Amino acid sequence: MGCFQSRGADSKASRVARWRSTGIVALRDAKLKTFPDEVFDLDSSVRTLDLTHNKLVEIPMDISKLVNIQRLILANNLIERLPINLGKLQSLKIMILDGNQITSLPDELGQLVRLEKLSISGNMLMSLPKTIGSLRNLSLLNVSDNKLKYLPESVGSCFSLEELQANDNLIEELPVSVCNLVHLKSLCLNNNKVSQIPPNLLKDCKALQNISLHDNPISMDQFQQMEGFQEFEARRKKKFDKQIDSNVMIGSKGLDEGVDL
């Protein structure tokens, strides 16, 4: 028994040493119900924390000890809320929270000013905090498969945003501020309740190459009559022409306008 415990201790010690050396803590599919205490003992050494597909119910306040963490991946757990001190993770660039049970996001989310990718699909969000507009470095926002009825006006202040995914929600219209997203390349709003989009969207979002609005009330005629449609169409076709030239396979819907007839 003593030898077994010794080997177990050595194994744990070597694991922690490896985490400290690489900065990567990966414990996927480990049946965890709580965060391992030894993770927080590493504090500033952790750069990536991946606890995907466990049974975690909450993120402890001690998460703020990981001051140098850049990637926080907690997909497919049972998390219901985020701690209010999350904003102290000032080095965080990527946060993946898909497939949890999160009903709301704290205002402190806006303090994560270095955040570049936020994916929180497959949760139970009914709204996004206004402070999301403070995420000026955010390039990807994925809030698909939630219960959102609208996007906040402040989302138009996420000036670096290139990809916005909000499929499978209850969204009826987009805020006019979306027209400020001059770097936006892809906008996906499939399976919502969108009946119209801001009239200047195609004209002002000059980088937009893909817009997908399948299973919404908006009609193809409405879409085609928007100012800037011809320019958008030229960009979209140019993008797919490049993909075809590179022998990239595209799906049957790859060349449509992204709106149901």
Short mmCIF file of C-alpha atoms in Angstrom, two decimals:
data_model
loop_
_atom_site.label_atom_id
_atom_site.label_comp_id
_atom_site.label_asym_id
_atom_site.label_seq_id
_atom_site.Cartn_x
_atom_site.Cartn_y
_atom_site.Cartn_z
CA MET A 1 0.00 0.00 0.00
CA GLY A 2 2.84 2.36 0.90
CA CYS A 3 4.54 1.77 -2.45
CA PHE A 4 1.28 2.41 -4.27
CA GLN A 5 0.75 5.71 -2.44
CA SER A 6 4.35 6.69 -3.17
CA ARG A 7 3.93 6.01 -6.89
CA GLY A 8 0.65 7.97 -6.83
CA ALA A 9 2.35 10.91 -5.15
CA ASP A 10 5.23 10.78 -7.63
CA SER A 11 2.76 10.68 -10.52
CA LYS A 12 0.89 13.71 -9.20
CA ALA A 13 4.12 15.58 -8.56
CA SER A 14 5.42 14.85 -12.05
CA ARG A 15 2.12 15.93 -13.55
CA VAL A 16 2.20 19.24 -11.70
CA ALA A 17 5.84 19.70 -12.70
CA ARG A 18 4.88 19.14 -16.34
CA TRP A 19 2.06 21.67 -16.06
CA ARG A 20 4.43 24.19 -14.55
CA SER A 21 6.99 23.59 -17.28
CA THR A 22 4.64 23.77 -20.26
CA GLY A 23 2.05 26.17 -18.89
CA ILE A 24 -0.64 23.83 -20.25
CA VAL A 25 -3.14 22.12 -17.95
CA ALA A 26 -5.30 19.70 -19.94
CA LEU A 27 -7.77 17.46 -18.10
CA ARG A 28 -10.43 16.62 -20.66
CA ASP A 29 -12.92 13.84 -19.92
CA ALA A 30 -11.56 13.41 -16.40
CA LYS A 31 -14.96 13.23 -14.64
CA LEU A 32 -14.05 16.27 -12.56
CA LYS A 33 -16.75 17.86 -10.40
CA THR A 34 -14.49 20.60 -9.07
CA PHE A 35 -11.34 22.38 -10.20
CA PRO A 36 -8.20 20.58 -8.92
CA ASP A 37 -6.57 22.58 -6.12
CA GLU A 38 -3.11 22.02 -7.57
CA VAL A 39 -4.08 24.06 -10.64
CA PHE A 40 -4.42 27.20 -8.53
CA ASP A 41 -1.13 26.46 -6.78
CA LEU A 42 0.54 27.00 -10.16
CA ASP A 43 -0.94 30.54 -10.32
CA SER A 44 1.11 32.60 -12.82
CA SER A 45 2.57 29.53 -14.58
CA VAL A 46 -0.70 28.55 -16.28
CA ARG A 47 -1.15 29.78 -19.87
CA THR A 48 -3.80 27.29 -21.03
CA LEU A 49 -6.47 25.56 -18.96
CA ASP A 50 -8.60 22.96 -20.75
CA LEU A 51 -11.21 21.15 -18.65
CA THR A 52 -13.55 20.22 -21.50
CA HIS A 53 -16.20 17.56 -20.98
CA ASN A 54 -16.26 17.20 -17.23
CA LYS A 55 -18.98 17.74 -14.64
CA LEU A 56 -17.97 21.15 -13.35
CA VAL A 57 -20.85 23.18 -11.92
CA GLU A 58 -19.02 26.40 -11.09
CA ILE A 59 -15.82 28.32 -11.69
CA PRO A 60 -14.27 29.11 -8.29
CA MET A 61 -13.19 32.61 -7.32
CA ASP A 62 -9.62 31.31 -7.14
CA ILE A 63 -9.59 31.48 -10.95
CA SER A 64 -8.29 35.03 -10.47
CA LYS A 65 -4.96 33.56 -9.32
CA LEU A 66 -4.23 32.49 -12.91
CA VAL A 67 -3.09 35.98 -13.84
CA ASN A 68 -1.20 34.92 -16.98
CA ILE A 69 -3.78 32.57 -18.45
CA GLN A 70 -4.42 33.16 -22.16
CA ARG A 71 -6.76 30.28 -23.04
CA LEU A 72 -9.64 29.13 -20.84
CA ILE A 73 -11.52 26.17 -22.32
CA LEU A 74 -14.43 24.84 -20.28
CA ALA A 75 -16.79 23.46 -22.93
CA ASN A 76 -19.34 20.74 -22.19
CA ASN A 77 -19.67 21.04 -18.44
CA LEU A 78 -22.57 22.01 -16.14
CA ILE A 79 -21.46 25.58 -15.36
CA GLU A 80 -24.34 27.94 -14.54
CA ARG A 81 -22.58 31.25 -13.97
CA LEU A 82 -19.25 33.01 -14.22
CA PRO A 83 -17.49 34.55 -11.20
CA ILE A 84 -17.53 38.34 -10.96
CA ASN A 85 -13.74 38.42 -10.55
CA LEU A 86 -13.27 36.91 -14.01
CA GLY A 87 -12.27 40.36 -15.20
CA LYS A 88 -8.96 40.02 -13.37
CA LEU A 89 -7.73 37.60 -16.04
CA GLN A 90 -6.20 40.45 -17.99
CA SER A 91 -4.07 38.20 -20.23
CA LEU A 92 -7.02 36.11 -21.44
CA LYS A 93 -7.31 35.92 -25.24
CA ILE A 94 -9.55 32.89 -25.82
CA MET A 95 -12.52 31.75 -23.73
CA ILE A 96 -14.57 28.71 -24.80
CA LEU A 97 -17.69 27.98 -22.76
CA ASP A 98 -19.86 26.09 -25.26
CA GLY A 99 -22.33 23.51 -24.00
CA ASN A 100 -22.90 24.63 -20.42
CA GLN A 101 -25.95 25.98 -18.56
CA ILE A 102 -24.98 29.64 -18.28
CA THR A 103 -27.98 31.97 -18.02
CA SER A 104 -26.19 35.33 -17.86
CA LEU A 105 -22.77 36.93 -18.16
CA PRO A 106 -21.40 39.36 -15.56
CA ASP A 107 -20.73 42.99 -16.45
CA GLU A 108 -17.10 42.30 -15.52
CA LEU A 109 -16.77 40.44 -18.83
CA GLY A 110 -16.01 43.81 -20.36
CA GLN A 111 -12.78 43.99 -18.36
CA LEU A 112 -11.23 41.23 -20.48
CA VAL A 113 -9.82 43.80 -22.87
CA ARG A 114 -7.35 41.40 -24.54
CA LEU A 115 -10.03 38.82 -25.37
CA GLU A 116 -9.96 37.85 -29.05
CA LYS A 117 -12.30 34.85 -29.19
CA LEU A 118 -15.41 34.27 -27.09
CA SER A 119 -17.53 31.20 -27.79
CA ILE A 120 -20.49 30.53 -25.53
CA SER A 121 -22.87 28.62 -27.78
CA GLY A 122 -25.29 26.02 -26.45
CA ASN A 123 -26.12 27.77 -23.19
CA MET A 124 -29.24 29.52 -21.86
CA LEU A 125 -28.35 33.18 -22.29
CA MET A 126 -31.30 35.55 -22.61
CA SER A 127 -29.17 38.67 -23.04
CA LEU A 128 -25.60 39.88 -23.31
CA PRO A 129 -24.14 42.55 -21.01
CA LYS A 130 -23.76 46.06 -22.42
CA THR A 131 -20.12 45.91 -21.35
CA ILE A 132 -19.39 43.50 -24.19
CA GLY A 133 -18.73 46.63 -26.23
CA SER A 134 -15.50 47.11 -24.26
CA LEU A 135 -13.97 44.06 -25.94
CA ARG A 136 -12.21 46.06 -28.65
CA ASN A 137 -9.86 43.19 -29.62
CA LEU A 138 -12.61 40.60 -30.04
CA SER A 139 -12.47 39.03 -33.53
CA LEU A 140 -14.85 36.08 -32.98
CA LEU A 141 -18.11 36.08 -31.04
CA ASN A 142 -20.18 32.89 -31.06
CA VAL A 143 -23.46 33.05 -29.11
CA SER A 144 -25.38 30.49 -31.20
CA ASP A 145 -27.98 28.17 -29.67
CA ASN A 146 -29.06 30.35 -26.76
CA LYS A 147 -32.29 32.22 -25.97
CA LEU A 148 -31.24 35.69 -27.07
CA LYS A 149 -34.00 38.00 -28.27
CA TYR A 150 -31.64 40.80 -29.24
CA LEU A 151 -28.01 41.84 -29.38
CA PRO A 152 -27.02 44.93 -27.37
CA GLU A 153 -26.33 48.18 -29.20
CA SER A 154 -22.86 48.12 -27.64
CA VAL A 155 -21.83 45.16 -29.82
CA GLY A 156 -21.15 47.76 -32.49
CA SER A 157 -18.18 48.92 -30.42
CA CYS A 158 -16.38 45.59 -30.86
CA PHE A 159 -14.44 47.21 -33.67
CA SER A 160 -12.13 44.24 -34.37
CA LEU A 161 -15.00 41.78 -34.83
CA GLU A 162 -14.62 39.66 -37.97
CA GLU A 163 -17.05 36.83 -37.28
CA LEU A 164 -20.40 37.00 -35.48
CA GLN A 165 -22.32 33.76 -35.04
CA ALA A 166 -25.77 33.97 -33.48
CA ASN A 167 -27.64 31.08 -35.07
CA ASP A 168 -30.56 29.36 -33.33
CA ASN A 169 -31.78 32.16 -31.09
CA LEU A 170 -34.93 34.33 -30.96
CA ILE A 171 -33.43 37.50 -32.44
CA GLU A 172 -35.92 39.71 -34.28
CA GLU A 173 -33.65 42.51 -35.44
CA LEU A 174 -30.05 43.67 -35.36
CA PRO A 175 -28.91 46.89 -33.68
CA VAL A 176 -28.03 49.64 -36.14
CA SER A 177 -24.60 49.79 -34.51
CA VAL A 178 -23.65 46.56 -36.30
CA CYS A 179 -22.97 48.82 -39.29
CA ASN A 180 -19.90 50.11 -37.38
CA LEU A 181 -18.20 46.72 -37.66
CA VAL A 182 -16.02 47.60 -40.63
CA HIS A 183 -13.87 44.45 -40.25
CA LEU A 184 -16.85 42.06 -40.12
CA LYS A 185 -16.43 39.27 -42.69
CA SER A 186 -19.06 36.74 -41.63
CA LEU A 187 -22.51 37.22 -40.07
CA CYS A 188 -24.57 34.10 -39.29
CA LEU A 189 -28.12 34.42 -38.00
CA ASN A 190 -29.76 31.21 -39.18
CA ASN A 191 -32.98 30.09 -37.46
CA ASN A 192 -33.98 33.31 -35.73
CA LYS A 193 -36.93 35.68 -36.16
CA VAL A 194 -35.15 38.35 -38.19
CA SER A 195 -37.57 40.21 -40.47
CA GLN A 196 -35.23 43.04 -41.41
CA ILE A 197 -31.61 44.08 -41.02
CA PRO A 198 -30.14 47.59 -40.78
CA PRO A 199 -30.52 49.20 -44.23
CA ASN A 200 -26.89 50.32 -44.38
CA LEU A 201 -25.37 47.00 -43.31
CA LEU A 202 -24.11 45.91 -46.74
CA LYS A 203 -22.99 49.41 -47.64
CA ASP A 204 -21.09 50.17 -44.43
CA CYS A 205 -19.63 46.72 -43.65
CA LYS A 206 -17.31 46.73 -46.63
CA ALA A 207 -15.40 43.62 -45.50
CA LEU A 208 -18.54 41.47 -45.26
CA GLN A 209 -18.21 38.38 -47.48
CA ASN A 210 -20.75 36.01 -45.94
CA ILE A 211 -24.18 36.58 -44.46
CA SER A 212 -26.40 33.65 -43.58
CA LEU A 213 -30.07 34.24 -42.72
CA HIS A 214 -31.72 30.90 -43.43
CA ASP A 215 -34.97 30.14 -41.60
CA ASN A 216 -35.86 33.76 -40.89
CA PRO A 217 -38.86 35.84 -42.03
CA ILE A 218 -36.67 38.17 -44.12
CA SER A 219 -37.14 37.63 -47.86
CA MET A 220 -34.64 37.41 -50.68
CA ASP A 221 -36.23 40.46 -52.32
CA GLN A 222 -35.66 42.57 -49.21
CA PHE A 223 -32.06 41.46 -49.09
CA GLN A 224 -31.33 42.07 -52.78
CA GLN A 225 -32.86 45.55 -52.69
CA MET A 226 -30.54 46.74 -49.95
CA GLU A 227 -28.02 49.43 -50.81
CA GLY A 228 -24.61 47.88 -51.28
CA PHE A 229 -25.95 44.47 -52.33
CA GLN A 230 -24.07 44.41 -55.65
CA GLU A 231 -20.78 45.22 -53.96
CA PHE A 232 -21.42 42.57 -51.32
CA GLU A 233 -22.27 40.05 -54.02
CA ALA A 234 -19.00 40.81 -55.82
CA ARG A 235 -17.00 40.26 -52.61
CA ARG A 236 -18.83 37.02 -51.87
CA LYS A 237 -18.23 35.62 -55.33
CA LYS A 238 -14.60 36.68 -55.27
CA LYS A 239 -14.13 34.81 -52.01
CA PHE A 240 -15.63 31.59 -53.34
CA ASP A 241 -13.81 31.92 -56.65
CA LYS A 242 -10.56 31.93 -54.68
CA GLN A 243 -11.68 28.83 -52.79
CA ILE A 244 -12.56 27.05 -56.01
CA ASP A 245 -9.24 28.03 -57.54
CA SER A 246 -7.57 26.49 -54.51
CA ASN A 247 -9.57 23.29 -55.01
CA VAL A 248 -11.51 23.83 -51.81
CA MET A 249 -14.78 21.92 -51.77
CA ILE A 250 -17.87 23.89 -50.85
CA GLY A 251 -21.32 22.68 -49.83
CA SER A 252 -24.48 22.91 -51.89
CA LYS A 253 -25.39 26.15 -50.12
CA GLY A 254 -21.94 27.59 -50.49
CA LEU A 255 -22.81 29.98 -53.28
CA ASP A 256 -26.23 31.21 -52.26
CA GLU A 257 -27.02 34.58 -50.72
CA GLY A 258 -27.73 33.09 -47.34
CA VAL A 259 -31.44 33.96 -47.34
CA ASP A 260 -34.31 31.58 -47.87
CA LEU A 261 -36.54 32.23 -50.88
#
